[in-house]
Coordinates of C-alpha atoms in Angstrom, one line a residue:
Chain A
M1 CA -28.6 5.1 18.4
D2 CA -31.4 5.7 15.9
G3 CA -32.6 9.3 15.6
T4 CA -29.6 10.7 17.4
Q5 CA -28.1 13.7 15.6
F6 CA -24.4 13.7 16.0
M7 CA -22.4 16.8 15.5
T8 CA -19.7 16.4 13.1
F9 CA -16.0 17.4 12.9
H10 CA -16.9 20.3 10.6
D11 CA -19.4 21.7 13.1
L12 CA -16.8 21.5 15.8
A13 CA -14.0 23.0 14.0
Y14 CA -15.4 26.5 14.3
D15 CA -15.5 26.5 18.1
A16 CA -11.8 27.0 18.4
G17 CA -12.1 28.4 21.9
K18 CA -13.4 25.3 23.5
T19 CA -11.3 22.6 25.2
D20 CA -11.3 19.0 24.0
F21 CA -13.3 18.1 27.0
Q22 CA -16.1 20.5 26.3
R23 CA -16.3 19.4 22.6
K24 CA -16.5 15.9 23.6
A25 CA -19.2 16.6 26.2
E26 CA -21.2 18.4 23.5
V27 CA -20.9 15.6 21.0
I28 CA -22.2 12.9 23.3
G29 CA -24.3 14.9 25.7
V30 CA -23.0 16.3 29.0
G31 CA -22.6 14.0 32.0
R32 CA -21.5 10.8 30.3
E33 CA -17.8 11.7 30.3
G34 CA -16.8 8.9 32.6
E35 CA -18.0 6.2 30.3
L36 CA -15.8 7.1 27.3
L37 CA -13.1 5.0 26.1
E38 CA -10.3 6.3 24.0
V39 CA -8.6 3.8 21.6
A40 CA -5.7 4.4 19.3
M41 CA -6.1 2.1 16.4
G42 CA -2.8 1.9 14.6
P43 CA -0.2 2.7 13.4
Q44 CA 0.3 -1.1 13.7
H45 CA -3.2 -2.5 13.3
P46 CA -4.4 -5.2 10.9
S47 CA -7.2 -3.1 9.6
T48 CA -5.6 0.2 8.9
H49 CA -4.1 -0.7 5.5
G50 CA -0.6 0.3 6.4
V51 CA 0.5 2.9 9.0
F52 CA -2.6 4.9 9.5
R53 CA -3.9 5.7 12.9
M54 CA -7.4 6.3 14.1
D55 CA -7.9 7.9 17.5
V56 CA -11.4 6.6 18.3
V57 CA -13.5 7.7 21.3
L58 CA -16.0 5.0 22.2
D59 CA -19.1 5.0 24.2
G60 CA -19.5 1.3 24.7
E61 CA -19.0 0.1 21.2
T62 CA -20.3 3.2 19.5
V63 CA -17.9 5.7 17.9
V64 CA -18.5 9.2 19.2
K65 CA -15.4 10.8 17.9
L66 CA -12.8 9.7 15.4
K67 CA -9.6 11.5 14.7
P68 CA -7.4 10.3 11.8
V69 CA -3.7 10.7 12.3
F70 CA -1.5 10.8 9.3
G71 CA 2.2 11.2 8.6
Y72 CA 3.6 7.8 9.5
L73 CA 4.7 7.4 5.9
H74 CA 5.7 10.9 5.0
R75 CA 8.4 10.4 2.5
N76 CA 9.1 13.9 1.4
H77 CA 7.8 13.2 -2.1
E78 CA 7.2 16.9 -3.0
K79 CA 10.4 18.2 -1.6
I80 CA 12.5 15.6 -3.3
A81 CA 10.8 16.2 -6.6
E82 CA 11.5 20.0 -6.3
N83 CA 15.2 19.1 -6.0
T84 CA 15.4 16.7 -8.9
S85 CA 14.8 17.0 -12.6
Y86 CA 11.4 16.6 -14.2
L87 CA 12.1 13.0 -15.4
G88 CA 13.8 12.2 -12.1
S89 CA 10.5 12.4 -10.2
M90 CA 8.8 9.9 -12.5
P91 CA 10.0 6.9 -10.5
Y92 CA 8.8 8.6 -7.3
T93 CA 5.2 8.9 -8.7
D94 CA 5.2 5.1 -8.9
R95 CA 5.5 5.0 -5.1
L96 CA 2.6 7.3 -4.4
D97 CA -0.2 4.8 -4.8
Y98 CA 1.7 1.6 -5.1
F99 CA -1.1 -0.4 -6.5
C100 CA -1.6 1.9 -9.5
S101 CA 1.9 3.1 -10.6
L102 CA 0.9 3.4 -14.2
T103 CA -2.0 5.8 -13.6
N104 CA 0.3 7.8 -11.4
N105 CA 2.8 8.0 -14.2
W106 CA 0.1 9.1 -16.6
A107 CA -1.1 11.9 -14.4
Y108 CA 2.4 13.3 -13.9
A109 CA 3.3 12.9 -17.7
L110 CA 0.0 14.7 -18.6
A111 CA 0.9 17.7 -16.3
V112 CA 4.4 18.0 -17.8
E113 CA 3.1 17.6 -21.3
K114 CA 0.7 20.5 -20.7
L115 CA 3.6 22.5 -19.3
A116 CA 5.9 21.9 -22.2
G117 CA 3.2 21.5 -24.9
L118 CA 4.1 18.0 -26.1
Q119 CA 1.9 15.9 -28.2
V120 CA 1.4 12.2 -27.7
P121 CA 1.5 9.8 -30.6
E122 CA -1.6 7.7 -31.3
R123 CA 0.0 4.4 -30.4
A124 CA 1.2 5.8 -27.1
E125 CA -2.3 7.0 -26.3
Y126 CA -3.6 3.5 -26.9
I127 CA -0.9 2.0 -24.7
R128 CA -1.7 4.5 -21.9
L129 CA -5.4 3.7 -22.0
I130 CA -4.8 0.0 -22.0
T131 CA -2.4 0.1 -19.1
A132 CA -4.5 2.5 -17.1
E133 CA -7.6 0.4 -17.5
L134 CA -5.7 -2.7 -16.5
T135 CA -4.5 -0.8 -13.4
R136 CA -8.1 0.0 -12.6
V137 CA -9.1 -3.6 -12.8
L138 CA -6.2 -4.6 -10.7
N139 CA -6.8 -2.0 -8.0
H140 CA -10.5 -2.8 -7.7
T141 CA -9.9 -6.5 -7.5
C142 CA -7.4 -6.0 -4.7
L143 CA -9.7 -3.6 -2.9
A144 CA -12.5 -6.1 -2.9
G145 CA -10.2 -8.6 -1.4
F146 CA -9.0 -6.3 1.3
L147 CA -12.5 -5.0 2.1
L148 CA -13.7 -8.6 2.7
Q149 CA -10.6 -9.3 4.7
D150 CA -11.6 -6.5 6.9
M151 CA -15.0 -7.9 7.3
G152 CA -13.7 -11.1 8.5
A153 CA -13.6 -13.3 5.4
L154 CA -10.0 -14.2 6.1
G155 CA -8.0 -15.5 3.3
T156 CA -10.3 -16.8 0.5
P157 CA -11.4 -13.6 -1.3
L158 CA -8.0 -12.0 -0.9
M159 CA -6.4 -15.2 -2.2
Y160 CA -8.6 -15.1 -5.3
A161 CA -8.0 -11.4 -5.8
F162 CA -4.2 -11.8 -5.7
R163 CA -4.4 -14.8 -8.0
E164 CA -6.0 -12.4 -10.6
R165 CA -3.6 -9.7 -9.7
E166 CA -0.6 -11.9 -10.7
K167 CA -2.0 -12.3 -14.2
I168 CA -2.1 -8.6 -14.7
L169 CA 1.3 -8.1 -13.1
D170 CA 2.7 -10.6 -15.6
L171 CA 1.6 -8.3 -18.3
F172 CA 3.1 -5.2 -16.7
E173 CA 6.3 -7.1 -16.1
S174 CA 6.8 -8.1 -19.6
L175 CA 6.0 -4.6 -20.8
T176 CA 7.9 -2.5 -18.3
G177 CA 10.3 -4.9 -16.6
A178 CA 8.8 -4.4 -13.1
R179 CA 5.9 -5.8 -11.3
M180 CA 4.8 -2.9 -9.2
M181 CA 7.0 0.1 -9.9
C182 CA 6.6 0.4 -13.6
N183 CA 8.1 3.8 -14.3
Y184 CA 6.8 3.4 -17.9
M185 CA 5.3 6.7 -19.1
R186 CA 7.6 9.4 -20.5
F187 CA 6.8 13.0 -21.5
G188 CA 5.3 12.7 -24.9
G189 CA 4.7 9.0 -24.9
C190 CA 5.9 5.8 -23.4
R191 CA 9.3 4.4 -22.6
C192 CA 9.3 1.5 -25.0
D193 CA 7.1 -0.3 -27.4
L194 CA 5.0 -3.4 -26.7
P195 CA 7.0 -6.6 -26.7
A196 CA 6.2 -9.3 -29.2
G197 CA 3.0 -11.2 -28.3
W198 CA 2.0 -8.8 -25.6
L199 CA -1.3 -7.9 -27.2
A200 CA -2.3 -11.5 -27.6
E201 CA -1.5 -12.2 -24.0
A202 CA -3.4 -9.1 -22.9
R203 CA -6.4 -10.2 -25.0
K204 CA -6.4 -13.5 -23.3
V205 CA -6.3 -12.0 -19.8
V206 CA -9.1 -9.5 -20.7
A207 CA -11.2 -12.3 -22.3
E208 CA -10.9 -14.5 -19.1
Y209 CA -11.4 -11.8 -16.6
P210 CA -15.2 -11.7 -16.7
K211 CA -15.2 -15.4 -15.6
F212 CA -13.4 -14.4 -12.4
L213 CA -15.8 -11.4 -11.9
D214 CA -18.8 -13.8 -12.3
E215 CA -17.2 -16.1 -9.8
F216 CA -16.6 -13.3 -7.3
D217 CA -20.1 -12.0 -7.8
A218 CA -21.7 -15.4 -7.2
L219 CA -19.5 -15.9 -4.2
L220 CA -19.9 -12.6 -2.6
S221 CA -22.0 -9.9 -4.1
G222 CA -25.4 -11.4 -3.2
N223 CA -24.1 -13.0 0.0
E224 CA -26.5 -12.5 2.8
I225 CA -23.8 -11.9 5.5
L226 CA -22.0 -9.4 3.2
M227 CA -25.2 -7.4 2.6
A228 CA -26.2 -7.4 6.3
R229 CA -22.7 -6.2 7.2
T230 CA -22.4 -3.4 4.7
Q231 CA -25.8 -2.1 3.7
G232 CA -26.6 1.1 5.5
V233 CA -23.1 1.3 7.0
G234 CA -20.8 4.3 6.5
K235 CA -23.3 6.4 4.7
L236 CA -22.1 9.5 2.8
S237 CA -24.6 12.0 1.5
A238 CA -24.0 13.4 -2.0
E239 CA -24.0 17.0 -0.6
L240 CA -21.2 16.3 1.9
A241 CA -19.3 14.4 -0.7
I242 CA -19.4 17.3 -3.2
N243 CA -18.5 19.8 -0.4
A244 CA -15.6 17.8 0.9
G245 CA -14.2 17.4 -2.6
I246 CA -14.5 13.6 -2.7
T247 CA -13.8 12.0 -6.0
G248 CA -13.7 8.6 -7.6
P249 CA -15.8 5.6 -6.8
M250 CA -16.6 7.1 -3.4
L251 CA -18.4 10.1 -5.0
R252 CA -20.1 8.0 -7.5
A253 CA -21.4 5.6 -4.9
S254 CA -23.2 8.6 -3.3
G255 CA -25.0 9.1 -6.7
V256 CA -23.0 12.0 -8.3
D257 CA -22.2 11.5 -11.9
Y258 CA -18.7 12.8 -12.1
D259 CA -16.0 10.8 -13.8
L260 CA -13.0 12.7 -15.2
R261 CA -12.8 10.2 -18.1
K262 CA -16.1 11.7 -19.3
V263 CA -15.7 15.2 -18.0
D264 CA -12.1 16.0 -19.1
N265 CA -12.0 13.5 -22.0
Y266 CA -8.3 13.2 -21.7
G267 CA -6.5 10.6 -23.8
I268 CA -8.7 8.7 -26.1
Y269 CA -11.6 7.9 -23.8
S270 CA -14.2 9.7 -25.9
R271 CA -13.7 7.0 -28.6
Y272 CA -15.0 4.2 -26.4
P273 CA -18.5 4.1 -25.0
F274 CA -18.7 3.1 -21.4
R275 CA -21.2 3.6 -18.6
V276 CA -20.4 5.3 -15.3
P277 CA -22.1 3.1 -12.5
L278 CA -23.8 5.3 -9.8
G279 CA -24.9 4.3 -6.3
D280 CA -28.1 5.2 -4.6
H281 CA -27.3 5.0 -0.9
G282 CA -23.7 5.9 -0.6
D283 CA -23.0 3.1 1.9
V284 CA -20.2 0.5 2.0
Y285 CA -22.2 -1.9 -0.1
D286 CA -22.7 0.7 -2.9
R287 CA -19.0 1.4 -2.9
Y288 CA -18.2 -2.3 -3.2
M289 CA -20.7 -2.7 -6.0
I290 CA -19.5 0.4 -7.9
R291 CA -16.1 -1.1 -8.0
M292 CA -17.4 -4.5 -9.3
L293 CA -19.3 -2.8 -12.0
E294 CA -16.4 -0.4 -13.0
M295 CA -14.3 -3.5 -13.6
R296 CA -16.8 -4.7 -16.1
E297 CA -16.9 -1.3 -17.8
S298 CA -13.1 -1.2 -17.9
L299 CA -13.1 -4.6 -19.6
K300 CA -15.5 -3.2 -22.1
I301 CA -13.1 -0.4 -23.0
L302 CA -10.1 -2.8 -23.1
E303 CA -11.5 -5.3 -25.5
P304 CA -11.9 -3.0 -28.5
A305 CA -8.8 -0.9 -27.6
L306 CA -6.6 -4.1 -27.8
K307 CA -8.0 -4.6 -31.3
D308 CA -7.8 -1.1 -32.6
I309 CA -4.3 -0.2 -31.5
P310 CA -2.4 1.2 -34.5
E311 CA 1.2 0.9 -35.4
G312 CA 3.5 3.8 -35.1
P313 CA 6.0 5.5 -32.8
V314 CA 5.4 5.5 -29.1
V315 CA 7.1 8.7 -28.2
D316 CA 6.9 12.3 -29.6
P317 CA 10.2 12.8 -31.5
K318 CA 10.3 16.4 -30.3
A319 CA 10.4 15.4 -26.7
K320 CA 13.9 15.2 -25.3
L321 CA 14.8 13.5 -22.2
R322 CA 18.2 15.1 -21.4
G323 CA 18.3 18.8 -20.8
F324 CA 14.5 19.1 -20.4
R325 CA 13.7 22.7 -19.5
P326 CA 10.1 23.7 -20.0
K327 CA 9.3 27.4 -20.3
P328 CA 8.3 29.3 -17.2
G329 CA 4.7 28.7 -16.5
E330 CA 2.3 26.5 -14.6
A331 CA 0.1 23.5 -15.4
Y332 CA -2.3 21.1 -13.7
G333 CA -2.7 17.7 -15.1
R334 CA -5.3 15.4 -13.7
I335 CA -6.8 12.0 -14.5
E336 CA -9.3 9.6 -13.1
T337 CA -7.2 7.1 -11.2
P338 CA -8.9 4.1 -9.6
K339 CA -9.1 6.0 -6.3
G340 CA -10.3 9.4 -7.7
E341 CA -8.9 12.5 -9.2
L342 CA -5.1 12.5 -9.1
G343 CA -3.6 15.8 -10.0
F344 CA -0.1 17.2 -10.4
Y345 CA 0.3 20.9 -10.1
L346 CA 3.7 22.1 -11.5
I347 CA 5.3 25.6 -11.6
S348 CA 8.3 25.9 -13.8
D349 CA 10.8 28.8 -13.6
G350 CA 12.7 27.7 -16.7
S351 CA 15.2 25.6 -14.7
P352 CA 15.6 21.8 -15.0
N353 CA 13.8 21.3 -11.7
P354 CA 10.1 22.3 -11.0
Y355 CA 9.8 25.3 -8.8
R356 CA 6.8 23.9 -7.1
Y357 CA 5.5 20.4 -7.3
R358 CA 2.3 19.6 -5.7
V359 CA 0.2 16.3 -5.7
R360 CA -3.5 16.3 -5.1
P361 CA -3.9 12.9 -3.8
P362 CA -7.4 11.3 -4.0
S363 CA -6.8 9.1 -1.0
L364 CA -6.1 11.8 1.5
I365 CA -9.0 13.9 0.4
N366 CA -11.4 10.9 0.4
L367 CA -10.2 10.2 4.0
T368 CA -11.1 13.6 5.4
I369 CA -14.7 12.7 5.9
L370 CA -14.0 9.5 7.7
E371 CA -15.4 10.9 11.0
D372 CA -18.7 11.9 9.4
M373 CA -19.2 8.4 8.1
C374 CA -18.3 6.6 11.2
L375 CA -20.0 8.6 14.0
G376 CA -22.8 6.7 15.7
Q377 CA -21.7 3.4 14.3
T378 CA -19.8 0.5 16.0
V379 CA -16.1 0.3 15.9
A380 CA -16.3 -2.8 13.7
D381 CA -18.2 -0.8 11.2
A382 CA -15.6 2.0 11.3
V383 CA -13.1 -0.6 10.1
I384 CA -15.0 -1.6 7.0
T385 CA -15.9 2.0 6.3
L386 CA -12.2 2.8 6.3
G387 CA -11.7 -0.2 4.1
S388 CA -14.3 1.0 1.6
V389 CA -12.6 4.4 1.2
D390 CA -9.7 2.6 -0.5
I391 CA -6.7 4.4 0.9
V392 CA -3.1 3.8 0.2
L393 CA -0.8 5.4 2.7
G394 CA 1.9 6.2 0.2
E395 CA -0.5 8.6 -1.3
V396 CA -2.1 9.9 1.9
D397 CA 1.1 10.9 3.5
R398 CA 3.3 11.2 0.4
Chain B
M1 CA 28.1 -40.6 16.5
D2 CA 29.5 -41.1 13.0
D3 CA 27.4 -40.6 9.9
G4 CA 27.8 -44.3 8.8
L5 CA 26.1 -45.6 11.9
R6 CA 23.5 -42.9 11.8
N7 CA 22.6 -43.9 8.2
E8 CA 22.5 -47.6 9.2
L9 CA 20.1 -46.9 12.1
S10 CA 17.8 -44.7 10.0
K11 CA 17.4 -47.5 7.4
Q12 CA 16.1 -49.6 10.3
G13 CA 13.6 -46.9 11.3
V14 CA 15.7 -45.3 14.1
V15 CA 16.3 -41.7 13.8
V16 CA 19.1 -40.3 15.8
V17 CA 19.5 -36.6 16.2
K18 CA 21.0 -34.1 18.6
L19 CA 18.5 -32.2 20.7
E20 CA 19.9 -29.0 19.2
E21 CA 19.1 -30.3 15.7
L22 CA 15.6 -31.3 16.6
Y23 CA 14.9 -28.0 18.4
N24 CA 16.2 -25.9 15.5
W25 CA 14.3 -28.1 12.9
G26 CA 11.1 -27.4 14.8
R27 CA 11.7 -23.7 15.2
K28 CA 12.8 -23.0 11.6
N29 CA 9.7 -24.6 10.1
S30 CA 7.2 -22.7 12.1
V31 CA 8.3 -19.1 12.1
W32 CA 5.3 -16.8 12.5
P33 CA 5.8 -13.4 11.0
L34 CA 4.2 -10.2 12.4
S35 CA 1.7 -8.9 9.9
F36 CA 3.2 -5.4 9.8
G37 CA 3.2 -3.5 6.5
L38 CA 4.9 -0.2 6.3
A39 CA 4.8 0.8 2.5
C40 CA 5.0 -0.7 -1.0
C41 CA 7.0 -3.7 0.0
A42 CA 4.1 -4.9 2.2
I43 CA 2.1 -5.6 -0.9
E44 CA 4.8 -7.9 -2.2
M45 CA 5.0 -9.5 1.3
M46 CA 1.3 -10.3 1.0
A47 CA 1.7 -11.5 -2.6
A48 CA 4.4 -13.9 -1.2
S49 CA 1.9 -15.4 1.2
M50 CA -0.8 -15.7 -1.5
A51 CA -1.7 -18.3 -4.0
R52 CA 1.2 -18.2 -6.4
Y53 CA 4.2 -17.9 -4.1
D54 CA 2.7 -19.5 -1.1
L55 CA 4.9 -18.9 1.8
A56 CA 3.0 -21.6 3.6
R57 CA 5.4 -24.1 2.1
F58 CA 7.9 -22.8 4.5
G59 CA 5.7 -22.9 7.6
A60 CA 5.4 -19.1 7.7
E61 CA 1.9 -18.3 6.5
V62 CA 0.5 -17.6 10.0
F63 CA 0.8 -13.8 10.0
R64 CA 0.0 -12.6 13.6
P65 CA -1.3 -9.1 14.1
S66 CA 0.0 -9.0 17.7
P67 CA 3.8 -8.8 18.3
R68 CA 3.3 -11.0 21.4
Q69 CA 2.6 -14.0 19.1
A70 CA 5.2 -13.4 16.4
D71 CA 8.7 -14.6 15.9
L72 CA 9.7 -12.7 12.8
M73 CA 9.4 -9.1 12.0
I74 CA 9.5 -8.3 8.3
V75 CA 10.2 -4.6 8.1
A76 CA 8.5 -4.1 4.8
G77 CA 8.9 -0.6 3.5
T78 CA 10.1 2.9 4.4
V79 CA 10.7 3.6 8.1
T80 CA 10.0 7.3 8.7
K81 CA 11.3 9.1 11.7
K82 CA 7.7 9.3 13.0
M83 CA 7.4 5.6 12.7
A84 CA 10.8 4.4 13.9
P85 CA 10.0 4.5 17.7
Q86 CA 6.9 2.4 17.0
V87 CA 8.9 -0.2 15.1
V88 CA 11.5 -0.4 17.9
R89 CA 8.7 -0.8 20.4
L90 CA 7.1 -3.5 18.4
Y91 CA 10.4 -5.3 18.3
N92 CA 10.8 -5.0 22.1
Q93 CA 7.3 -6.5 22.6
M94 CA 8.1 -9.6 20.6
P95 CA 9.1 -12.6 22.7
E96 CA 12.5 -14.3 22.2
P97 CA 13.7 -15.9 20.0
K98 CA 13.0 -13.2 17.5
Y99 CA 14.3 -12.4 14.0
V100 CA 14.2 -9.4 11.7
I101 CA 14.2 -9.3 7.9
A102 CA 14.7 -5.8 6.5
M103 CA 12.7 -6.0 3.2
G104 CA 13.5 -3.5 0.5
A105 CA 15.9 -0.7 -0.2
C106 CA 14.1 1.7 2.2
A107 CA 14.2 -0.6 5.2
I108 CA 17.9 -1.3 4.7
S109 CA 19.2 2.1 3.8
G110 CA 16.5 4.6 3.2
G111 CA 16.4 3.7 -0.5
P112 CA 15.2 6.2 -3.0
F113 CA 13.9 8.4 -0.2
K114 CA 17.2 8.5 1.6
Q115 CA 17.7 12.2 0.9
G116 CA 14.4 13.0 2.5
Y117 CA 14.3 14.8 5.9
N118 CA 11.8 12.4 7.5
V119 CA 13.2 9.1 6.4
L120 CA 15.3 6.8 8.6
K121 CA 18.4 5.6 6.8
G122 CA 18.0 1.9 7.6
I123 CA 16.2 0.2 10.4
D124 CA 19.5 -1.6 11.4
R125 CA 20.5 1.6 13.2
Y126 CA 18.1 0.7 16.1
I127 CA 17.4 -3.1 16.0
P128 CA 19.6 -6.0 14.8
V129 CA 18.7 -7.2 11.4
D130 CA 19.2 -10.8 10.4
V131 CA 18.6 -10.7 6.7
H132 CA 18.7 -7.8 4.4
I133 CA 16.8 -8.0 1.0
P134 CA 17.7 -5.4 -1.6
G135 CA 15.2 -4.3 -4.3
C136 CA 12.5 -1.8 -4.7
P137 CA 10.3 -3.6 -4.0
P138 CA 12.0 -7.1 -3.8
R139 CA 10.1 -9.7 -5.7
P140 CA 8.2 -12.3 -3.6
E141 CA 10.9 -14.8 -4.7
A142 CA 13.5 -12.5 -3.1
L143 CA 11.5 -12.7 0.2
I144 CA 11.3 -16.4 0.0
H145 CA 15.0 -16.6 -0.5
A146 CA 15.5 -14.3 2.4
F147 CA 13.3 -16.6 4.4
M148 CA 15.3 -19.7 3.4
T149 CA 18.5 -17.8 4.4
L150 CA 16.9 -17.1 7.8
Q151 CA 16.0 -20.8 8.1
R152 CA 19.6 -21.8 7.5
K153 CA 20.6 -19.2 10.1
I154 CA 18.2 -20.6 12.7
D155 CA 19.4 -24.1 11.9
A156 CA 23.0 -23.2 12.7
Q157 CA 22.3 -21.7 16.0
K158 CA 23.9 -23.2 19.0
L159 CA 22.1 -24.1 22.3
T160 CA 25.2 -24.1 24.5
G161 CA 28.7 -22.8 24.6
P162 CA 30.0 -19.2 24.4
D163 CA 28.6 -18.6 20.8
R164 CA 25.1 -19.8 21.8
A165 CA 22.0 -18.1 20.4
R166 CA 21.1 -14.7 21.8
H167 CA 17.9 -15.8 23.4
L168 CA 19.8 -18.3 25.5
N169 CA 22.5 -15.9 26.5
A170 CA 21.4 -13.7 29.5
D171 CA 24.2 -11.2 28.9
L172 CA 22.9 -10.1 25.6
P173 CA 20.0 -7.7 25.4
S174 CA 16.6 -8.6 23.9
E175 CA 15.2 -5.1 24.1
F176 CA 16.7 -2.0 22.6
P177 CA 16.1 1.6 23.6
V178 CA 13.3 3.3 21.9
P179 CA 14.4 6.6 20.2
L180 CA 12.7 9.8 21.2
F181 CA 11.7 12.8 19.0
G182 CA 14.4 15.3 19.6
E183 CA 14.5 18.9 18.3
H184 CA 15.8 18.1 14.9
D185 CA 16.1 14.3 14.6
L186 CA 15.5 11.2 16.6
V187 CA 17.5 11.0 19.8
P188 CA 19.8 9.1 19.7
S189 CA 20.2 9.1 16.0
K190 CA 21.5 5.5 16.0
N191 CA 22.2 2.9 18.6
P192 CA 26.0 2.3 18.5
N193 CA 25.6 -1.1 20.1
V194 CA 23.6 -2.4 17.2
W195 CA 24.6 -0.4 14.2
R196 CA 28.0 -1.2 12.6
P197 CA 28.5 0.8 9.5
A198 CA 30.2 -1.0 6.6
V199 CA 34.0 -0.7 6.7
V200 CA 35.3 0.2 3.2
V201 CA 38.5 -1.6 2.5
R202 CA 40.6 -0.1 -0.3

């Protein structure tokens, strides 16, 4: 299919007057209608990372049209949050992106802190940074496992990834009491202080992690099959990535230097030097490598942060949990989660519940250009392209 | 046969079992789950099959992506009203004997999202559930416990008689009607032949 220019979803969206048949005919060239095969992949499909559905139109094995179908996990997150108190929606944020509950907590806490004008004590900032970076490591490890599972490396890489995940989950469990749904951040700090011996345990995990990354790299990153399977697949140009609002490792794999940890300087990220890895080609391999490199950068932040953490309170004494009523106003809090920019937009009317509560989910917005990345490729490549986007359906559908 | 004679024979290398025991022993140790994740609980379901928890010890590591090859459906996560017809359809596609574990608060009752307009208040409204696991999400140990409970249940199933297992009784249904999207809700909103709400005794 080399040299063929495919029209994209965005080109077609303007011709509202045309029927589906006409659009299809335009995309693939008129006269080949009879050879098309429509396949609904999902919502129960081993490669769709949950209950996501791709309606794919195939010409032989080549994807000529791809329509993502969302909503199979729409859990009314925003509506529930508008009917509950500010603190009451903190546990629901855990369940947005269920790999990274602590970064979700942080983004929401940041939005409410902006709204209410709360300050976060020094020690709590350190705990937030440490847990967020551990979450990033955890998420990228699991993603690498799942991506390789999609490529057909059944079992082993995912098994290794989950072995490492358990070590980080042990830390989270001893800190917050839960493995996945941590519900740990509070407005103006964190829920509780670190338990005794936690820092030593965390230092041990962080010190041993590069060994696992080296092992994973030696096993996979230079692997010929992996390179042949991923290089040049699912290309995303920097221009389209910016126009579509893509954030996170997806954007950086296309070569755009944009990391909210550097841009916004939220928390105490400015105190620690770290590099932002960038890709050249914007293909699946770049997205995989970006994540492997980001894990090493996260460990570089974690190592000094675990040494520097000061003593002190973990929550702002002015913050009150009961009867929390911020003044009327609006605020947008955003952080760089492992998947991209997660933002919470809140409007307060002075009542105990937010008047409007809106989530800007990175997974959903990164998924919108799936068709542009998959057109003209085989259906097996569409599967790994989806895997490299790193979606979590809890966040896509909310 | 009394237990004394059976023990005596087994010492001499002769194992005497009823066909029912042998049949159930074989079935309970090779249950193949459907690899079917809905939400957060699916991650803990995967963790249960991975290195640390190792569901393979119970003969259940073979996750099949196709319902035609699966014996056990682990409903792991929130069932929304958009997804419920697909879940019931998948259950209908599984061959008998088949079992269902409802994993997590959402699958058993709607959980934290129960008040939502799009969330089904428990998958046991449409399909019969063998084991419920509470928790949000349940730990992998809880899933393993549920699995052992299911194994005990399989072990106790009768091959003959009026209380024989469902898959051997032609009078009992193995497929259940798939709900349709109605104007406001799924139609029907529950299957009264399957769903028996808890009776509160005061």
